[in-house]
């Protein structure tokens, strides 16, 4: 099982280390600074941390395998907006919302999703970045709008392990987009989803869907799971079509989803009450798991707080390890929990951390 994990928080990057079968809080990196997302690159053991420093802007740091020091590297940056542009969006990186490695056959390739809806690619481990212009220039981007933020953002990046040029991204609120040529061209890929927050005539418009989080089963790459603003969807054909799952336990609303690394039928969710409240159902924290492709769900509660709990789990706040047994869950209230048996039983790591944006294994 993984021996290291990371929590990206409002007050730094908290490193977790396993001791006697349980996770304990270890070193804290960038203490006091907001870390929006971290990436532990399995290809070379390097670690990346994206910081959002407000007035000082977005920063990106890398720690190489075997090193104890961090190096500031280039952060994705938008080109100057043409003076004659009619685009109402400010061309400025406001947040790195997602970081993903390229395929195993692409050493040095990184992908970054940002607010306001730009996708960036690096081929040199973050030393330089290029805006993926083909996605930025699609006409449908004019229809995108903010979901949780006042501008659109790319929160999910799914690289196909069979072909590294095949990439799928999720946009809030801008739907699902796929490329099969490394980003040179894109097609919208949200068929089957619906947006109940839109007027009826726009309900099925693929370019205004709000997928909260999309994850891929690495061992069965055609299978994708999506926690959407209006429910849960699953695809068995690499995102070409999506089927709604209507029998989720407790609630079909939430932000986070984690896919089993080998079993395409298994995924975990963090259900909540929708929209204005956004708290666990009944103020009782639970994780739901389906092991049969969404036909049935089990609510998993053992070890999680069951009274007066108002923790919300963000999009990147639920993670599963490479074995498919270890889970991490972290909340906006500073709670962090772990499971070593697929979610059947949970152990409290802490309930007093800063607000947590993301969790990942390292």
PDB file of N, CA, C and O in Angstrom, residues 84-136:
ATOM      1  N   UNK A  84      -8.535  43.559 -30.298  1.00  0.00           N
ATOM      2  CA  UNK A  84      -9.830  43.519 -30.975  1.00  0.00           C
ATOM      3  C   UNK A  84     -10.677  42.327 -30.546  1.00  0.00           C
ATOM      4  O   UNK A  84     -11.708  42.026 -31.164  1.00  0.00           O
ATOM      5  N   UNK A  85     -10.285  41.625 -29.465  1.00  0.00           N
ATOM      6  CA  UNK A  85     -11.018  40.447 -29.023  1.00  0.00           C
ATOM      7  C   UNK A  85     -12.361  40.839 -28.409  1.00  0.00           C
ATOM      8  O   UNK A  85     -12.460  41.819 -27.657  1.00  0.00           O
ATOM      9  N   UNK A  86     -13.378  40.060 -28.709  1.00  0.00           N
ATOM     10  CA  UNK A  86     -14.708  40.263 -28.111  1.00  0.00           C
ATOM     11  C   UNK A  86     -14.922  39.370 -26.902  1.00  0.00           C
ATOM     12  O   UNK A  86     -16.015  39.363 -26.318  1.00  0.00           O
ATOM     13  N   UNK A  87     -13.900  38.614 -26.523  1.00  0.00           N
ATOM     14  CA  UNK A  87     -13.995  37.701 -25.392  1.00  0.00           C
ATOM     15  C   UNK A  87     -14.182  38.495 -24.109  1.00  0.00           C
ATOM     16  O   UNK A  87     -13.395  39.396 -23.790  1.00  0.00           O
ATOM     17  N   UNK A  88     -15.224  38.168 -23.332  1.00  0.00           N
ATOM     18  CA  UNK A  88     -15.488  38.875 -22.082  1.00  0.00           C
ATOM     19  C   UNK A  88     -14.680  38.325 -20.916  1.00  0.00           C
ATOM     20  O   UNK A  88     -14.665  38.915 -19.839  1.00  0.00           O
ATOM     21  N   UNK A  89     -13.997  37.183 -21.129  1.00  0.00           N
ATOM     22  CA  UNK A  89     -13.200  36.559 -20.076  1.00  0.00           C
ATOM     23  C   UNK A  89     -11.818  37.200 -20.016  1.00  0.00           C
ATOM     24  O   UNK A  89     -11.187  37.455 -21.044  1.00  0.00           O
ATOM     25  N   UNK A  90     -11.343  37.459 -18.794  1.00  0.00           N
ATOM     26  CA  UNK A  90      -9.987  37.978 -18.617  1.00  0.00           C
ATOM     27  C   UNK A  90      -8.983  36.859 -18.869  1.00  0.00           C
ATOM     28  O   UNK A  90      -9.088  35.764 -18.312  1.00  0.00           O
ATOM     29  N   UNK A  91      -7.999  37.123 -19.723  1.00  0.00           N
ATOM     30  CA  UNK A  91      -6.983  36.119 -20.048  1.00  0.00           C
ATOM     31  C   UNK A  91      -5.889  36.160 -18.977  1.00  0.00           C
ATOM     32  O   UNK A  91      -4.785  36.647 -19.189  1.00  0.00           O
ATOM     33  N   UNK A  92      -6.204  35.603 -17.844  1.00  0.00           N
ATOM     34  CA  UNK A  92      -5.279  35.606 -16.713  1.00  0.00           C
ATOM     35  C   UNK A  92      -5.499  34.348 -15.895  1.00  0.00           C
ATOM     36  O   UNK A  92      -6.643  33.990 -15.579  1.00  0.00           O
ATOM     37  N   UNK A  93      -4.428  33.657 -15.544  1.00  0.00           N
ATOM     38  CA  UNK A  93      -4.520  32.448 -14.737  1.00  0.00           C
ATOM     39  C   UNK A  93      -4.887  32.810 -13.308  1.00  0.00           C
ATOM     40  O   UNK A  93      -4.095  33.427 -12.587  1.00  0.00           O
ATOM     41  N   UNK A  94      -6.078  32.426 -12.902  1.00  0.00           N
ATOM     42  CA  UNK A  94      -6.539  32.728 -11.554  1.00  0.00           C
ATOM     43  C   UNK A  94      -6.360  31.565 -10.593  1.00  0.00           C
ATOM     44  O   UNK A  94      -6.357  31.762  -9.377  1.00  0.00           O
ATOM     45  N   UNK A  95      -6.231  30.345 -11.139  1.00  0.00           N
ATOM     46  CA  UNK A  95      -6.109  29.170 -10.275  1.00  0.00           C
ATOM     47  C   UNK A  95      -5.704  27.967 -11.113  1.00  0.00           C
ATOM     48  O   UNK A  95      -6.227  27.771 -12.211  1.00  0.00           O
ATOM     49  N   UNK A  96      -4.746  27.189 -10.613  1.00  0.00           N
ATOM     50  CA  UNK A  96      -4.497  25.865 -11.184  1.00  0.00           C
ATOM     51  C   UNK A  96      -5.421  24.899 -10.449  1.00  0.00           C
ATOM     52  O   UNK A  96      -5.257  24.635  -9.262  1.00  0.00           O
ATOM     53  N   UNK A  97      -6.430  24.395 -11.176  1.00  0.00           N
ATOM     54  CA  UNK A  97      -7.478  23.578 -10.572  1.00  0.00           C
ATOM     55  C   UNK A  97      -7.193  22.091 -10.728  1.00  0.00           C
ATOM     56  O   UNK A  97      -7.752  21.269 -10.002  1.00  0.00           O
ATOM     57  N   UNK A  98      -6.373  21.723 -11.693  1.00  0.00           N
ATOM     58  CA  UNK A  98      -6.063  20.312 -11.906  1.00  0.00           C
ATOM     59  C   UNK A  98      -4.662  20.170 -12.476  1.00  0.00           C
ATOM     60  O   UNK A  98      -4.210  21.013 -13.258  1.00  0.00           O
ATOM     61  N   UNK A  99      -3.982  19.102 -12.077  1.00  0.00           N
ATOM     62  CA  UNK A  99      -2.648  18.754 -12.570  1.00  0.00           C
ATOM     63  C   UNK A  99      -2.621  17.255 -12.818  1.00  0.00           C
ATOM     64  O   UNK A  99      -2.988  16.475 -11.933  1.00  0.00           O
ATOM     65  N   UNK A 100      -2.183  16.857 -14.003  1.00  0.00           N
ATOM     66  CA  UNK A 100      -2.110  15.437 -14.316  1.00  0.00           C
ATOM     67  C   UNK A 100      -0.857  15.159 -15.140  1.00  0.00           C
ATOM     68  O   UNK A 100      -0.438  15.986 -15.959  1.00  0.00           O
ATOM     69  N   UNK A 101      -0.265  13.967 -14.951  1.00  0.00           N
ATOM     70  CA  UNK A 101       0.885  13.594 -15.785  1.00  0.00           C
ATOM     71  C   UNK A 101       0.427  13.103 -17.150  1.00  0.00           C
ATOM     72  O   UNK A 101      -0.700  12.609 -17.314  1.00  0.00           O
ATOM     73  N   UNK A 102       1.293  13.236 -18.154  1.00  0.00           N
ATOM     74  CA  UNK A 102       1.043  12.594 -19.429  1.00  0.00           C
ATOM     75  C   UNK A 102       1.189  11.092 -19.295  1.00  0.00           C
ATOM     76  O   UNK A 102       1.357  10.558 -18.189  1.00  0.00           O
ATOM     77  N   UNK A 103       1.137  10.393 -20.398  1.00  0.00           N
ATOM     78  CA  UNK A 103       1.234   8.944 -20.359  1.00  0.00           C
ATOM     79  C   UNK A 103       2.621   8.460 -19.990  1.00  0.00           C
ATOM     80  O   UNK A 103       3.599   9.228 -19.963  1.00  0.00           O
ATOM     81  N   UNK A 104       2.718   7.166 -19.714  1.00  0.00           N
ATOM     82  CA  UNK A 104       4.001   6.572 -19.348  1.00  0.00           C
ATOM     83  C   UNK A 104       5.020   6.704 -20.465  1.00  0.00           C
ATOM     84  O   UNK A 104       6.232   6.696 -20.215  1.00  0.00           O
ATOM     85  N   UNK A 105       4.534   6.840 -21.696  1.00  0.00           N
ATOM     86  CA  UNK A 105       5.430   6.984 -22.850  1.00  0.00           C
ATOM     87  C   UNK A 105       5.763   8.436 -23.160  1.00  0.00           C
ATOM     88  O   UNK A 105       6.387   8.718 -24.181  1.00  0.00           O
ATOM     89  N   UNK A 106       5.356   9.355 -22.263  1.00  0.00           N
ATOM     90  CA  UNK A 106       5.583  10.784 -22.480  1.00  0.00           C
ATOM     91  C   UNK A 106       6.302  11.404 -21.279  1.00  0.00           C
ATOM     92  O   UNK A 106       5.734  12.221 -20.553  1.00  0.00           O
ATOM     93  N   UNK A 107       7.539  11.014 -21.010  1.00  0.00           N
ATOM     94  CA  UNK A 107       8.252  11.592 -19.872  1.00  0.00           C
ATOM     95  C   UNK A 107       8.348  13.103 -20.009  1.00  0.00           C
ATOM     96  O   UNK A 107       8.651  13.620 -21.084  1.00  0.00           O
ATOM     97  N   UNK A 108       8.035  13.789 -18.923  1.00  0.00           N
ATOM     98  CA  UNK A 108       8.110  15.249 -18.938  1.00  0.00           C
ATOM     99  C   UNK A 108       6.821  15.944 -19.297  1.00  0.00           C
ATOM    100  O   UNK A 108       6.692  17.154 -19.083  1.00  0.00           O
ATOM    101  N   UNK A 109       5.836  15.216 -19.842  1.00  0.00           N
ATOM    102  CA  UNK A 109       4.581  15.847 -20.233  1.00  0.00           C
ATOM    103  C   UNK A 109       3.662  15.991 -19.020  1.00  0.00           C
ATOM    104  O   UNK A 109       3.438  15.036 -18.276  1.00  0.00           O
ATOM    105  N   UNK A 110       3.163  17.203 -18.835  1.00  0.00           N
ATOM    106  CA  UNK A 110       2.199  17.512 -17.788  1.00  0.00           C
ATOM    107  C   UNK A 110       1.031  18.269 -18.401  1.00  0.00           C
ATOM    108  O   UNK A 110       1.197  19.014 -19.364  1.00  0.00           O
ATOM    109  N   UNK A 111      -0.141  18.080 -17.790  1.00  0.00           N
ATOM    110  CA  UNK A 111      -1.330  18.834 -18.171  1.00  0.00           C
ATOM    111  C   UNK A 111      -1.811  19.629 -16.964  1.00  0.00           C
ATOM    112  O   UNK A 111      -1.756  19.146 -15.830  1.00  0.00           O
ATOM    113  N   UNK A 112      -2.295  20.848 -17.199  1.00  0.00           N
ATOM    114  CA  UNK A 112      -2.837  21.683 -16.128  1.00  0.00           C
ATOM    115  C   UNK A 112      -4.135  22.317 -16.589  1.00  0.00           C
ATOM    116  O   UNK A 112      -4.208  22.886 -17.680  1.00  0.00           O
ATOM    117  N   UNK A 113      -5.158  22.211 -15.748  1.00  0.00           N
ATOM    118  CA  UNK A 113      -6.429  22.871 -16.000  1.00  0.00           C
ATOM    119  C   UNK A 113      -6.569  24.078 -15.090  1.00  0.00           C
ATOM    120  O   UNK A 113      -6.239  24.009 -13.897  1.00  0.00           O
ATOM    121  N   UNK A 114      -7.037  25.176 -15.634  1.00  0.00           N
ATOM    122  CA  UNK A 114      -7.041  26.435 -14.886  1.00  0.00           C
ATOM    123  C   UNK A 114      -8.397  27.124 -14.947  1.00  0.00           C
ATOM    124  O   UNK A 114      -9.269  26.782 -15.736  1.00  0.00           O
ATOM    125  N   UNK A 115      -8.579  28.090 -14.072  1.00  0.00           N
ATOM    126  CA  UNK A 115      -9.578  29.140 -14.234  1.00  0.00           C
ATOM    127  C   UNK A 115      -8.866  30.267 -14.968  1.00  0.00           C
ATOM    128  O   UNK A 115      -7.753  30.622 -14.599  1.00  0.00           O
ATOM    129  N   UNK A 116      -9.428  30.741 -16.072  1.00  0.00           N
ATOM    130  CA  UNK A 116     -10.825  30.684 -16.542  1.00  0.00           C
ATOM    131  C   UNK A 116     -11.068  29.714 -17.693  1.00  0.00           C
ATOM    132  O   UNK A 116     -11.528  30.119 -18.764  1.00  0.00           O
ATOM    133  N   UNK A 117     -10.817  28.456 -17.526  1.00  0.00           N
ATOM    134  CA  UNK A 117     -11.196  27.474 -18.523  1.00  0.00           C
ATOM    135  C   UNK A 117     -10.140  27.137 -19.542  1.00  0.00           C
ATOM    136  O   UNK A 117     -10.454  26.576 -20.586  1.00  0.00           O
ATOM    137  N   UNK A 118      -8.888  27.438 -19.259  1.00  0.00           N
ATOM    138  CA  UNK A 118      -7.814  27.108 -20.180  1.00  0.00           C
ATOM    139  C   UNK A 118      -7.106  25.823 -19.790  1.00  0.00           C
ATOM    140  O   UNK A 118      -6.930  25.526 -18.597  1.00  0.00           O
ATOM    141  N   UNK A 119      -6.711  25.056 -20.801  1.00  0.00           N
ATOM    142  CA  UNK A 119      -5.915  23.850 -20.605  1.00  0.00           C
ATOM    143  C   UNK A 119      -4.498  24.128 -21.088  1.00  0.00           C
ATOM    144  O   UNK A 119      -4.306  24.672 -22.181  1.00  0.00           O
ATOM    145  N   UNK A 120      -3.502  23.754 -20.272  1.00  0.00           N
ATOM    146  CA  UNK A 120      -2.102  23.991 -20.612  1.00  0.00           C
ATOM    147  C   UNK A 120      -1.353  22.660 -20.662  1.00  0.00           C
ATOM    148  O   UNK A 120      -1.684  21.711 -19.952  1.00  0.00           O
ATOM    149  N   UNK A 121      -0.302  22.643 -21.487  1.00  0.00           N
ATOM    150  CA  UNK A 121       0.526  21.450 -21.627  1.00  0.00           C
ATOM    151  C   UNK A 121       1.997  21.833 -21.505  1.00  0.00           C
ATOM    152  O   UNK A 121       2.436  22.834 -22.070  1.00  0.00           O
ATOM    153  N   UNK A 122       2.737  21.030 -20.759  1.00  0.00           N
ATOM    154  CA  UNK A 122       4.184  21.186 -20.646  1.00  0.00           C
ATOM    155  C   UNK A 122       4.842  19.910 -21.146  1.00  0.00           C
ATOM    156  O   UNK A 122       4.351  18.810 -20.899  1.00  0.00           O
ATOM    157  N   UNK A 123       5.943  20.035 -21.836  1.00  0.00           N
ATOM    158  CA  UNK A 123       6.710  18.875 -22.300  1.00  0.00           C
ATOM    159  C   UNK A 123       8.055  18.756 -21.593  1.00  0.00           C
ATOM    160  O   UNK A 123       8.854  17.884 -21.939  1.00  0.00           O
ATOM    161  N   UNK A 124       8.296  19.634 -20.603  1.00  0.00           N
ATOM    162  CA  UNK A 124       9.606  19.666 -19.948  1.00  0.00           C
ATOM    163  C   UNK A 124       9.492  19.749 -18.428  1.00  0.00           C
ATOM    164  O   UNK A 124      10.194  20.489 -17.780  1.00  0.00           O
ATOM    165  N   UNK A 125       8.552  18.988 -17.873  1.00  0.00           N
ATOM    166  CA  UNK A 125       8.374  18.901 -16.414  1.00  0.00           C
ATOM    167  C   UNK A 125       8.063  20.264 -15.803  1.00  0.00           C
ATOM    168  O   UNK A 125       8.470  20.565 -14.695  1.00  0.00           O
ATOM    169  N   UNK A 126       7.323  21.071 -16.518  1.00  0.00           N
ATOM    170  CA  UNK A 126       6.869  22.330 -15.970  1.00  0.00           C
ATOM    171  C   UNK A 126       7.822  23.492 -16.139  1.00  0.00           C
ATOM    172  O   UNK A 126       7.546  24.582 -15.627  1.00  0.00           O
ATOM    173  N   UNK A 127       8.921  23.303 -16.855  1.00  0.00           N
ATOM    174  CA  UNK A 127       9.837  24.427 -17.095  1.00  0.00           C
ATOM    175  C   UNK A 127       9.187  25.468 -18.006  1.00  0.00           C
ATOM    176  O   UNK A 127       9.513  26.663 -17.931  1.00  0.00           O
ATOM    177  N   UNK A 128       8.271  25.032 -18.851  1.00  0.00           N
ATOM    178  CA  UNK A 128       7.531  25.941 -19.719  1.00  0.00           C
ATOM    179  C   UNK A 128       6.165  25.337 -19.998  1.00  0.00           C
ATOM    180  O   UNK A 128       5.974  24.115 -19.900  1.00  0.00           O
ATOM    181  N   UNK A 129       5.214  26.200 -20.349  1.00  0.00           N
ATOM    182  CA  UNK A 129       3.838  25.773 -20.597  1.00  0.00           C
ATOM    183  C   UNK A 129       3.300  26.463 -21.841  1.00  0.00           C
ATOM    184  O   UNK A 129       3.669  27.606 -22.134  1.00  0.00           O
ATOM    185  N   UNK A 130       2.409  25.768 -22.524  1.00  0.00           N
ATOM    186  CA  UNK A 130       1.713  26.346 -23.666  1.00  0.00           C
ATOM    187  C   UNK A 130       0.207  26.153 -23.502  1.00  0.00           C
ATOM    188  O   UNK A 130      -0.246  25.056 -23.148  1.00  0.00           O
ATOM    189  N   UNK A 131      -0.529  27.215 -23.734  1.00  0.00           N
ATOM    190  CA  UNK A 131      -1.979  27.117 -23.761  1.00  0.00           C
ATOM    191  C   UNK A 131      -2.389  26.216 -24.925  1.00  0.00           C
ATOM    192  O   UNK A 131      -1.883  26.364 -26.045  1.00  0.00           O
ATOM    193  N   UNK A 132      -3.299  25.275 -24.659  1.00  0.00           N
ATOM    194  CA  UNK A 132      -3.813  24.416 -25.726  1.00  0.00           C
ATOM    195  C   UNK A 132      -4.808  25.260 -26.523  1.00  0.00           C
ATOM    196  O   UNK A 132      -5.985  25.356 -26.190  1.00  0.00           O
ATOM    197  N   UNK A 133      -4.284  25.875 -27.554  1.00  0.00           N
ATOM    198  CA  UNK A 133      -5.026  26.902 -28.282  1.00  0.00           C
ATOM    199  C   UNK A 133      -6.284  26.347 -28.950  1.00  0.00           C
ATOM    200  O   UNK A 133      -7.311  27.034 -29.024  1.00  0.00           O
ATOM    201  N   UNK A 134      -6.222  25.104 -29.417  1.00  0.00           N
ATOM    202  CA  UNK A 134      -7.364  24.544 -30.134  1.00  0.00           C
ATOM    203  C   UNK A 134      -8.603  24.449 -29.243  1.00  0.00           C
ATOM    204  O   UNK A 134      -9.731  24.651 -29.718  1.00  0.00           O
ATOM    205  N   UNK A 135      -8.425  24.145 -27.958  1.00  0.00           N
ATOM    206  CA  UNK A 135      -9.561  24.099 -27.039  1.00  0.00           C
ATOM    207  C   UNK A 135     -10.005  25.502 -26.653  1.00  0.00           C
ATOM    208  O   UNK A 135     -11.199  25.795 -26.558  1.00  0.00           O
ATOM    209  N   UNK A 136      -9.040  26.380 -26.441  1.00  0.00           N
ATOM    210  CA  UNK A 136      -9.360  27.764 -26.077  1.00  0.00           C
ATOM    211  C   UNK A 136     -10.141  28.470 -27.182  1.00  0.00           C
ATOM    212  O   UNK A 136     -10.975  29.335 -26.912  1.00  0.00           O
TER     213      UNK A 136
END
